[in-house]
Short mmCIF file of C-alpha atoms in Angstrom, two decimals:
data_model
loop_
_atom_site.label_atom_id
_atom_site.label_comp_id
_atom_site.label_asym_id
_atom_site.label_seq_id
_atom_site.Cartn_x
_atom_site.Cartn_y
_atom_site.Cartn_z
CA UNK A 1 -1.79 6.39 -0.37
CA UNK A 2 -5.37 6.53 -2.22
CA UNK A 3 -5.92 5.20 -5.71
CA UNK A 4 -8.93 6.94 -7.51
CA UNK A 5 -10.13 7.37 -10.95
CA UNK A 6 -9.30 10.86 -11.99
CA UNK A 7 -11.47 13.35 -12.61
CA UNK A 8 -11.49 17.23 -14.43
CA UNK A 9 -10.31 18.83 -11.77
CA UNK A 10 -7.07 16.85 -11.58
CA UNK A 11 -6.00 17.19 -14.45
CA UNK A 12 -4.02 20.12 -14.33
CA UNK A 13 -1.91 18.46 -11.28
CA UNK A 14 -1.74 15.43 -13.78
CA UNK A 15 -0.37 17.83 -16.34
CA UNK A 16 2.60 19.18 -13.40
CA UNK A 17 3.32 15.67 -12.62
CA UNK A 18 3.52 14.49 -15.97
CA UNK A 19 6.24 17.86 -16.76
CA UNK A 20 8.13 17.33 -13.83
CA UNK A 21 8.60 13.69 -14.47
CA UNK A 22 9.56 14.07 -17.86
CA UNK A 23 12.17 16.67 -17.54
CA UNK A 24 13.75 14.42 -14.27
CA UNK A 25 13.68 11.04 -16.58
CA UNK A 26 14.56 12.61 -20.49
CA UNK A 27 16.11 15.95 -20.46
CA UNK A 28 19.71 13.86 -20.85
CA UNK A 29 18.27 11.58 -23.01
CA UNK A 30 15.46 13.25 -25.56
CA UNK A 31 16.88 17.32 -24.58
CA UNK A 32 15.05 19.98 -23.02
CA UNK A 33 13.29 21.22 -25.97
CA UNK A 34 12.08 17.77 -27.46
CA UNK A 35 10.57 16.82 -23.82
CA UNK A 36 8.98 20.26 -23.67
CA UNK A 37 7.74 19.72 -26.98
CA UNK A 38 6.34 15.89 -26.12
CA UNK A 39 5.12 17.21 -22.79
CA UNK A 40 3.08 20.10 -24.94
CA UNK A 41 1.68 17.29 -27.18
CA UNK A 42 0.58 14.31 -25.56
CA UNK A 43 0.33 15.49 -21.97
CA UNK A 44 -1.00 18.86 -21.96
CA UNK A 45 -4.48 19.38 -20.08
CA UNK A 46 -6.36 19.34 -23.46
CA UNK A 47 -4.39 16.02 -23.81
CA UNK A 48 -5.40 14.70 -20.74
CA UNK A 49 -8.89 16.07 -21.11
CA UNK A 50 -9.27 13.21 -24.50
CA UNK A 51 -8.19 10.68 -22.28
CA UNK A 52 -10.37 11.05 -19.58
CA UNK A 53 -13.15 11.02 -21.66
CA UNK A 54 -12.65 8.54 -24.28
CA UNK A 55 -14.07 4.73 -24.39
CA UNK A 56 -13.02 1.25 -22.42
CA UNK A 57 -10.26 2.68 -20.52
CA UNK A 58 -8.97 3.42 -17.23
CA UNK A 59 -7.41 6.68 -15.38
CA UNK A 60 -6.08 6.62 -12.20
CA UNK A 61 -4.34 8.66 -9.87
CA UNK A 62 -2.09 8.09 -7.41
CA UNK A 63 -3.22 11.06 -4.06
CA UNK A 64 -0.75 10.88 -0.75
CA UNK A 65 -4.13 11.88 0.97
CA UNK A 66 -3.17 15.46 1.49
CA UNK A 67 -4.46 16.15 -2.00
CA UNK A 68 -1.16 15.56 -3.24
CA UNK A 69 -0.83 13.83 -6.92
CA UNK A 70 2.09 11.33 -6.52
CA UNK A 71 1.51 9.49 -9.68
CA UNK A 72 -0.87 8.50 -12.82
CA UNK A 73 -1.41 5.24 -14.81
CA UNK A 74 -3.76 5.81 -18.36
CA UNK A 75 -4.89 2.60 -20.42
CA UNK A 76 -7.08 2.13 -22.75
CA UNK A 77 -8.76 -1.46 -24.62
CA UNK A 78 -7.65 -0.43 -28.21
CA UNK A 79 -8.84 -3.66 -29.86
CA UNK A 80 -10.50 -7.25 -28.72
CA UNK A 81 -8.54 -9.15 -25.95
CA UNK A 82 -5.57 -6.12 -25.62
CA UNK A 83 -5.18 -3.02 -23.58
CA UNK A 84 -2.75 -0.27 -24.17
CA UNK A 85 -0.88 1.04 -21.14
CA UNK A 86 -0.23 4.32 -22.58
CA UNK A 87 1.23 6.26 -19.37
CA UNK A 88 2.62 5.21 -15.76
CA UNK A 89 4.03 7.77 -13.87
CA UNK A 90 5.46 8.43 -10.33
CA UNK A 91 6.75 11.59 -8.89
CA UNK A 92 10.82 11.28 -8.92
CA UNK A 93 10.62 12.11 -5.51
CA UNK A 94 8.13 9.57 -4.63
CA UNK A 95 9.77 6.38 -6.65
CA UNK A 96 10.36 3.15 -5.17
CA UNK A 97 7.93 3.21 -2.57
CA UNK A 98 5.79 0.94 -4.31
CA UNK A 99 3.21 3.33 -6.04
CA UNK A 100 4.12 2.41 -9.46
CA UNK A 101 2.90 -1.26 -8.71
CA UNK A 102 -0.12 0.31 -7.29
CA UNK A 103 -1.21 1.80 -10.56
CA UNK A 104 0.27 -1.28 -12.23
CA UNK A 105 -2.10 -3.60 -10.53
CA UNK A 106 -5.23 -1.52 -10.68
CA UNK A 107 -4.84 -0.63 -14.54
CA UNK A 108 -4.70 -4.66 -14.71
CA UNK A 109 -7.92 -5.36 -12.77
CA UNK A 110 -9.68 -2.49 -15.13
CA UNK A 111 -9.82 -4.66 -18.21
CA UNK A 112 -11.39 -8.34 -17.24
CA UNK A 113 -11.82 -9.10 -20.44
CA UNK A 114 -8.38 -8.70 -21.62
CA UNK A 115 -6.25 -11.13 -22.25
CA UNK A 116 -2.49 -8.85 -22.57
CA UNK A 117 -1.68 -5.85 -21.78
CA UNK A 118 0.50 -3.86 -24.17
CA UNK A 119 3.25 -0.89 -23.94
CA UNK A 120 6.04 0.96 -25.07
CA UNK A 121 9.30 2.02 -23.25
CA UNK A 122 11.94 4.44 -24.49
CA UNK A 123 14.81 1.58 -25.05
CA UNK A 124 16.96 4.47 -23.19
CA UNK A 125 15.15 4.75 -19.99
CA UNK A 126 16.37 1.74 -18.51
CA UNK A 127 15.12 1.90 -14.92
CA UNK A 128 11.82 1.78 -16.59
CA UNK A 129 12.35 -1.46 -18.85
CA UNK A 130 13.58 -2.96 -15.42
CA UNK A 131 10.18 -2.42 -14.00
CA UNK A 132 8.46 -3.61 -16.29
CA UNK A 133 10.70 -6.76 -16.69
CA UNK A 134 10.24 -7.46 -12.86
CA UNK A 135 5.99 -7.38 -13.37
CA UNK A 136 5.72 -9.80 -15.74
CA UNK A 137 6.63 -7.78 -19.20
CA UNK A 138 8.30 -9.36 -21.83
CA UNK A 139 9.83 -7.63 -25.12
CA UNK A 140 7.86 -8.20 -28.34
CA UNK A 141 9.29 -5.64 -30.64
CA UNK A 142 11.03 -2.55 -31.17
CA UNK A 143 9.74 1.01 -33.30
CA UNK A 144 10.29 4.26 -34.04
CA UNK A 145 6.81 5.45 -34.47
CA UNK A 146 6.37 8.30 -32.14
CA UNK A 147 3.06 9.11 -33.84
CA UNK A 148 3.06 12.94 -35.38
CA UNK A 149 6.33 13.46 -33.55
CA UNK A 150 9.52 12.80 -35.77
CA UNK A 151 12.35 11.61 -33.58
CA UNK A 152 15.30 9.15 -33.65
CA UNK A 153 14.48 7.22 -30.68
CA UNK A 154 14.19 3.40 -30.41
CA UNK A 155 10.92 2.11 -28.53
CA UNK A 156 10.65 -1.16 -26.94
CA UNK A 157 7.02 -2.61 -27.27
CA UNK A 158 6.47 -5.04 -24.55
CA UNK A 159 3.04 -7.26 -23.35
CA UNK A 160 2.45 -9.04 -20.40
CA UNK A 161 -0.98 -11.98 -20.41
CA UNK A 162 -3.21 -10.75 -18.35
CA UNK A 163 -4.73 -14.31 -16.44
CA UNK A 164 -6.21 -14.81 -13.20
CA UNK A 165 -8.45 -11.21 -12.80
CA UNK A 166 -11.47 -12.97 -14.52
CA UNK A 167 -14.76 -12.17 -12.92
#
């Protein structure tokens, strides 16, 4: 398994990923149409393409070596001290085999001058909160901002100090 930052040409592999794991974590929770609409939104290539360009953060990908994507972690520094995980992603078929921590702990060592990291979980995806709760993340909040999108869906906000990956 290689870690790399990701580049143009990925990004359309991102994009699959990004689909597939969507539909395999939400279709019974958000419905078909609202993840196809989320996964038209925030992770089409155009998306993607914003994201890899924009300021102070960090986009990796997860490549089996065969050229494979396997999984994707986005951040971003959105103000003094705090970084914004805003995606971390692992092919269903490639879960719990310790790529998820991978990304985890790179995004981490991106930002030295952080001091927390931040994110949001759907409150209903529950193997995700789990994660999260096992790497340190504790529960600061709840919301139901889901930016231009309009749903009913509780979101936990969670942040975990980020000490001892000073340089």
């Amino acid at each position: 398994m290689w870690l790399r930052s990701a580049n143009k040409d990925d990004l359309k592999a991102v994009h699959q990923l990004l689909v597939k794991t969507w539909h395999a974590t939400f279709d019974d929770v958000l419905g078909v149409e609202t993840v196809n609409t989320v996964t038209g939104e925030y992770h089409s290539v155009a998306a993607l393409t914003r994201n890899l360009a924009k300021p102070y953060s960090e986009f990796v990908v997860a490549d089996d070596g065969e050229g494979n994507l396997v999984g994707m972690a986005f951040a971003s520094q959105s103000k003094a001290g705090v970084a914004e995980l805003h995606q971390l992603y692992v092919d269903p078929e490639q879960q719990v085999q310790g790529i998820g921590t991978m990304l985890l702990a790179e995004i981490e060592m991106a930002f030295p001058d952080v001091e927390k990291l931040a994110l949001e979980v759907i409150e209903k995806n529950q193997k995700a909160l789990d994660f999260y709760s096992r790497k340190g993340f504790e529960k600061t909040g709840e919301t139901k901002d889901w930016g231009t999108l309009k749903l009913d869906i509780n979101v936990i906000k969670m942040e975990k100090p980020l000490t001892g990956w000073s340089m």
